[in-house]
């Protein structure tokens, strides 16, 4: 039996008051993990805007081939 199946079988027999406590704990754990992310969360619109900008930059030739970029990073950081 998987962890998910075990968890579901346990949840099926618990009273509603215990389920509410478990839900609150799960929410806290989820929020804690989200707060550990050092980067701001992006919306769908943010992704589309970034994609539009990158496509425009590529069309204008404002890009570097990956091999060249990796080589520059290695030189800069001594990797």
Short mmCIF file of N, CA, C and O in Angstrom, two decimals:
data_model
loop_
_atom_site.label_atom_id
_atom_site.label_comp_id
_atom_site.label_asym_id
_atom_site.label_seq_id
_atom_site.Cartn_x
_atom_site.Cartn_y
_atom_site.Cartn_z
N UNK A 1 0.85 -1.18 0.00
CA UNK A 1 0.00 0.00 0.00
C UNK A 1 0.89 1.24 0.00
O UNK A 1 1.85 1.33 0.75
N UNK A 2 0.57 2.21 -0.84
CA UNK A 2 1.38 3.41 -0.94
C UNK A 2 1.11 4.35 0.24
O UNK A 2 0.14 4.17 0.99
N UNK A 3 1.96 5.33 0.38
CA UNK A 3 1.78 6.33 1.45
C UNK A 3 0.45 7.04 1.28
O UNK A 3 -0.27 7.26 2.26
N UNK A 4 0.11 7.37 0.04
CA UNK A 4 -1.16 8.05 -0.21
C UNK A 4 -2.34 7.16 0.18
O UNK A 4 -3.27 7.61 0.85
N UNK A 5 -2.29 5.89 -0.20
CA UNK A 5 -3.37 4.97 0.14
C UNK A 5 -3.49 4.79 1.65
O UNK A 5 -4.60 4.76 2.20
N UNK A 6 -2.36 4.68 2.33
CA UNK A 6 -2.38 4.57 3.80
C UNK A 6 -2.99 5.81 4.44
O UNK A 6 -3.79 5.71 5.36
N UNK A 7 -2.58 6.97 3.93
CA UNK A 7 -3.10 8.22 4.48
C UNK A 7 -4.60 8.32 4.27
O UNK A 7 -5.33 8.71 5.19
N UNK A 8 -5.06 7.98 3.11
CA UNK A 8 -6.50 8.05 2.81
C UNK A 8 -7.27 7.10 3.73
O UNK A 8 -8.32 7.46 4.27
N UNK A 9 -6.75 5.89 3.93
CA UNK A 9 -7.46 4.94 4.79
C UNK A 9 -7.53 5.45 6.23
O UNK A 9 -8.54 5.23 6.92
N UNK A 10 -6.50 6.13 6.68
CA UNK A 10 -6.53 6.71 8.03
C UNK A 10 -7.55 7.85 8.09
O UNK A 10 -8.35 7.94 9.02
N UNK A 11 -7.52 8.70 7.09
CA UNK A 11 -8.43 9.85 7.08
C UNK A 11 -9.90 9.44 7.02
O UNK A 11 -10.78 10.14 7.53
N UNK A 12 -10.16 8.32 6.40
CA UNK A 12 -11.55 7.86 6.26
C UNK A 12 -12.18 7.49 7.59
O UNK A 12 -13.41 7.53 7.72
N UNK A 13 -11.39 7.16 8.59
CA UNK A 13 -11.96 6.73 9.88
C UNK A 13 -11.89 7.81 10.97
O UNK A 13 -12.48 7.64 12.03
N UNK A 14 -11.20 8.89 10.70
CA UNK A 14 -11.07 9.94 11.72
C UNK A 14 -12.32 10.81 11.79
O UNK A 14 -12.97 11.06 10.77
N UNK A 15 -12.63 11.33 12.98
CA UNK A 15 -13.76 12.26 13.09
C UNK A 15 -13.42 13.61 12.46
O UNK A 15 -12.26 13.97 12.28
N UNK A 16 -14.45 14.36 12.14
CA UNK A 16 -14.30 15.65 11.46
C UNK A 16 -13.39 16.61 12.23
O UNK A 16 -12.59 17.33 11.62
N UNK A 17 -13.46 16.63 13.53
CA UNK A 17 -12.62 17.55 14.32
C UNK A 17 -11.13 17.26 14.11
O UNK A 17 -10.32 18.17 14.01
N UNK A 18 -10.78 15.96 14.04
CA UNK A 18 -9.39 15.61 13.78
C UNK A 18 -8.98 15.95 12.35
O UNK A 18 -7.85 16.37 12.10
N UNK A 19 -9.90 15.78 11.43
CA UNK A 19 -9.61 16.11 10.03
C UNK A 19 -9.32 17.60 9.86
O UNK A 19 -8.44 17.99 9.10
N UNK A 20 -10.03 18.42 10.61
CA UNK A 20 -9.80 19.87 10.55
C UNK A 20 -8.41 20.20 11.08
O UNK A 20 -7.69 21.02 10.50
N UNK A 21 -8.01 19.54 12.17
CA UNK A 21 -6.66 19.76 12.72
C UNK A 21 -5.59 19.34 11.71
O UNK A 21 -4.58 20.03 11.54
N UNK A 22 -5.80 18.22 11.06
CA UNK A 22 -4.84 17.73 10.06
C UNK A 22 -4.77 18.69 8.89
O UNK A 22 -3.68 19.00 8.38
N UNK A 23 -5.92 19.18 8.48
CA UNK A 23 -5.94 20.14 7.36
C UNK A 23 -5.18 21.42 7.74
O UNK A 23 -4.41 21.95 6.93
N UNK A 24 -5.38 21.91 8.93
CA UNK A 24 -4.67 23.11 9.39
C UNK A 24 -3.16 22.88 9.39
O UNK A 24 -2.38 23.74 8.97
N UNK A 25 -2.73 21.72 9.88
CA UNK A 25 -1.31 21.39 9.91
C UNK A 25 -0.76 21.31 8.48
O UNK A 25 0.32 21.84 8.20
N UNK A 26 -1.50 20.67 7.59
CA UNK A 26 -1.05 20.55 6.21
C UNK A 26 -0.91 21.93 5.56
O UNK A 26 0.05 22.19 4.82
N UNK A 27 -1.85 22.83 5.84
CA UNK A 27 -1.77 24.19 5.31
C UNK A 27 -0.52 24.91 5.82
O UNK A 27 0.18 25.59 5.07
N UNK A 28 -0.23 24.75 7.11
CA UNK A 28 0.96 25.38 7.69
C UNK A 28 2.24 24.85 7.05
O UNK A 28 3.15 25.61 6.74
N UNK A 29 2.30 23.54 6.86
CA UNK A 29 3.48 22.95 6.21
C UNK A 29 3.63 23.46 4.79
O UNK A 29 4.74 23.77 4.35
N UNK A 30 2.53 23.55 4.08
CA UNK A 30 2.57 24.05 2.70
C UNK A 30 3.04 25.49 2.66
O UNK A 30 3.90 25.86 1.86
N UNK A 31 2.49 26.33 3.53
CA UNK A 31 2.88 27.74 3.56
C UNK A 31 4.34 27.89 3.97
O UNK A 31 5.05 28.75 3.46
N UNK A 32 4.81 27.05 4.89
CA UNK A 32 6.20 27.10 5.32
C UNK A 32 7.13 26.79 4.14
O UNK A 32 8.13 27.45 3.95
N UNK A 33 6.80 25.79 3.38
CA UNK A 33 7.63 25.43 2.22
C UNK A 33 7.61 26.53 1.18
O UNK A 33 8.62 26.81 0.56
N UNK A 34 6.47 27.17 0.98
CA UNK A 34 6.39 28.27 0.01
C UNK A 34 7.25 29.44 0.47
O UNK A 34 7.88 30.11 -0.33
N UNK A 35 7.28 29.69 1.79
CA UNK A 35 8.04 30.83 2.29
C UNK A 35 9.54 30.59 2.20
O UNK A 35 10.33 31.53 2.25
N UNK A 36 9.96 29.31 2.08
CA UNK A 36 11.38 29.00 1.97
C UNK A 36 11.92 29.27 0.57
O UNK A 36 13.12 29.30 0.37
N UNK A 37 11.04 29.48 -0.38
CA UNK A 37 11.47 29.73 -1.76
C UNK A 37 12.06 31.14 -1.84
O UNK A 37 11.40 32.12 -1.48
N UNK A 38 13.31 31.28 -2.29
CA UNK A 38 13.95 32.59 -2.33
C UNK A 38 13.48 33.47 -3.49
O UNK A 38 13.82 34.63 -3.56
N UNK A 39 12.69 32.90 -4.38
CA UNK A 39 12.25 33.64 -5.56
C UNK A 39 10.76 33.97 -5.45
O UNK A 39 9.98 33.15 -4.97
N UNK A 40 10.37 35.15 -5.94
CA UNK A 40 8.95 35.48 -5.90
C UNK A 40 8.17 34.57 -6.86
O UNK A 40 8.70 34.18 -7.91
N UNK A 41 6.95 34.22 -6.48
CA UNK A 41 6.13 33.39 -7.34
C UNK A 41 5.67 34.20 -8.55
O UNK A 41 5.39 35.39 -8.44
N UNK A 42 5.60 33.56 -9.69
CA UNK A 42 5.21 34.24 -10.92
C UNK A 42 3.83 33.80 -11.37
O UNK A 42 3.48 32.63 -11.26
N UNK A 43 3.10 34.75 -11.91
CA UNK A 43 1.79 34.43 -12.45
C UNK A 43 1.93 33.99 -13.90
O UNK A 43 3.00 34.11 -14.50
N UNK A 44 0.85 33.50 -14.46
CA UNK A 44 0.85 33.11 -15.86
C UNK A 44 1.20 34.30 -16.75
O UNK A 44 1.96 34.18 -17.70
N UNK A 45 0.68 35.46 -16.38
CA UNK A 45 0.96 36.67 -17.16
C UNK A 45 2.44 37.03 -17.10
O UNK A 45 3.02 37.48 -18.09
N UNK A 46 3.07 36.84 -15.93
CA UNK A 46 4.51 37.09 -15.80
C UNK A 46 5.30 36.20 -16.76
O UNK A 46 6.23 36.65 -17.42
N UNK A 47 4.93 34.90 -16.81
CA UNK A 47 5.62 33.98 -17.70
C UNK A 47 5.47 34.40 -19.16
O UNK A 47 6.44 34.41 -19.92
N UNK A 48 4.25 34.76 -19.56
CA UNK A 48 4.03 35.17 -20.94
C UNK A 48 4.80 36.45 -21.28
O UNK A 48 5.35 36.59 -22.37
N UNK A 49 4.86 37.38 -20.33
CA UNK A 49 5.59 38.63 -20.56
C UNK A 49 7.09 38.34 -20.70
O UNK A 49 7.75 38.85 -21.60
N UNK A 50 7.62 37.48 -19.83
CA UNK A 50 9.03 37.11 -19.91
C UNK A 50 9.34 36.40 -21.22
O UNK A 50 10.38 36.63 -21.84
N UNK A 51 8.43 35.53 -21.65
CA UNK A 51 8.61 34.81 -22.90
C UNK A 51 8.61 35.77 -24.09
O UNK A 51 9.43 35.65 -25.00
N UNK A 52 7.72 36.73 -24.05
CA UNK A 52 7.66 37.74 -25.12
C UNK A 52 8.96 38.54 -25.18
O UNK A 52 9.52 38.76 -26.27
N UNK A 53 9.47 38.92 -24.03
CA UNK A 53 10.73 39.68 -23.98
C UNK A 53 11.88 38.84 -24.52
O UNK A 53 12.68 39.31 -25.33
N UNK A 54 11.95 37.57 -24.11
CA UNK A 54 13.07 36.73 -24.55
C UNK A 54 13.00 36.47 -26.05
O UNK A 54 14.03 36.44 -26.73
N UNK A 55 11.81 36.29 -26.59
CA UNK A 55 11.68 36.09 -28.04
C UNK A 55 12.10 37.34 -28.80
O UNK A 55 12.76 37.25 -29.83
N UNK A 56 11.74 38.50 -28.28
CA UNK A 56 12.14 39.75 -28.92
C UNK A 56 13.66 39.91 -28.89
O UNK A 56 14.27 40.28 -29.89
N UNK A 57 14.27 39.61 -27.73
CA UNK A 57 15.72 39.71 -27.63
C UNK A 57 16.42 38.74 -28.58
O UNK A 57 17.42 39.09 -29.20
N UNK A 58 15.89 37.53 -28.70
CA UNK A 58 16.49 36.55 -29.61
C UNK A 58 16.36 37.03 -31.06
O UNK A 58 17.32 36.91 -31.84
N UNK A 59 15.22 37.59 -31.42
CA UNK A 59 15.02 38.10 -32.78
C UNK A 59 15.97 39.25 -33.09
O UNK A 59 16.40 39.42 -34.23
N UNK A 60 16.33 40.03 -32.07
CA UNK A 60 17.25 41.15 -32.24
C UNK A 60 18.71 40.72 -32.13
O UNK A 60 19.62 41.55 -32.20
N UNK A 61 18.94 39.43 -31.92
CA UNK A 61 20.31 38.92 -31.81
C UNK A 61 20.95 39.17 -30.46
O UNK A 61 22.17 39.05 -30.31
N UNK A 62 20.17 39.52 -29.48
CA UNK A 62 20.69 39.78 -28.13
C UNK A 62 20.71 38.49 -27.32
O UNK A 62 20.08 38.37 -26.28
N UNK A 63 21.43 37.51 -27.83
CA UNK A 63 21.51 36.23 -27.13
C UNK A 63 22.90 35.64 -27.35
O UNK A 63 23.66 36.09 -28.19
N UNK A 64 23.21 34.64 -26.56
CA UNK A 64 24.50 33.97 -26.62
C UNK A 64 24.25 32.48 -26.78
O UNK A 64 23.35 31.93 -26.16
N UNK A 65 25.06 31.83 -27.61
CA UNK A 65 24.96 30.38 -27.75
C UNK A 65 25.26 29.74 -26.41
O UNK A 65 26.12 30.22 -25.65
N UNK A 66 24.60 28.66 -26.10
CA UNK A 66 24.73 28.02 -24.79
C UNK A 66 26.18 27.63 -24.49
O UNK A 66 26.67 27.84 -23.38
N UNK A 67 26.87 27.04 -25.44
CA UNK A 67 28.25 26.62 -25.20
C UNK A 67 29.12 27.82 -24.81
O UNK A 67 29.95 27.73 -23.91
N UNK A 68 28.92 28.94 -25.49
CA UNK A 68 29.69 30.15 -25.18
C UNK A 68 29.32 30.67 -23.79
O UNK A 68 30.20 31.06 -23.02
N UNK A 69 28.03 30.66 -23.47
CA UNK A 69 27.58 31.14 -22.15
C UNK A 69 28.18 30.28 -21.03
O UNK A 69 28.65 30.81 -20.03
N UNK A 70 28.17 28.97 -21.22
CA UNK A 70 28.73 28.07 -20.21
C UNK A 70 30.22 28.31 -20.05
O UNK A 70 30.74 28.35 -18.93
N UNK A 71 30.92 28.49 -21.15
CA UNK A 71 32.36 28.75 -21.09
C UNK A 71 32.64 30.05 -20.33
O UNK A 71 33.56 30.12 -19.50
N UNK A 72 31.85 31.09 -20.59
CA UNK A 72 32.03 32.36 -19.87
C UNK A 72 31.77 32.20 -18.38
O UNK A 72 32.47 32.77 -17.55
N UNK A 73 30.77 31.40 -18.03
CA UNK A 73 30.47 31.17 -16.61
C UNK A 73 31.62 30.41 -15.96
O UNK A 73 32.05 30.73 -14.84
N UNK A 74 32.15 29.41 -16.65
CA UNK A 74 33.28 28.65 -16.11
C UNK A 74 34.49 29.54 -15.88
O UNK A 74 35.16 29.45 -14.85
N UNK A 75 34.77 30.40 -16.83
CA UNK A 75 35.92 31.31 -16.69
C UNK A 75 35.70 32.28 -15.54
O UNK A 75 36.60 32.51 -14.74
N UNK A 76 34.51 32.83 -15.47
CA UNK A 76 34.21 33.84 -14.46
C UNK A 76 34.30 33.27 -13.04
O UNK A 76 34.82 33.91 -12.12
N UNK A 77 33.79 32.04 -12.84
CA UNK A 77 33.73 31.45 -11.52
C UNK A 77 34.78 30.37 -11.27
O UNK A 77 34.78 29.71 -10.22
N UNK A 78 35.67 30.16 -12.23
CA UNK A 78 36.75 29.20 -12.05
C UNK A 78 36.26 27.76 -11.93
O UNK A 78 36.80 26.98 -11.15
N UNK A 79 35.29 27.42 -12.71
CA UNK A 79 34.75 26.05 -12.66
C UNK A 79 35.42 25.16 -13.66
O UNK A 79 35.80 25.51 -14.71
#
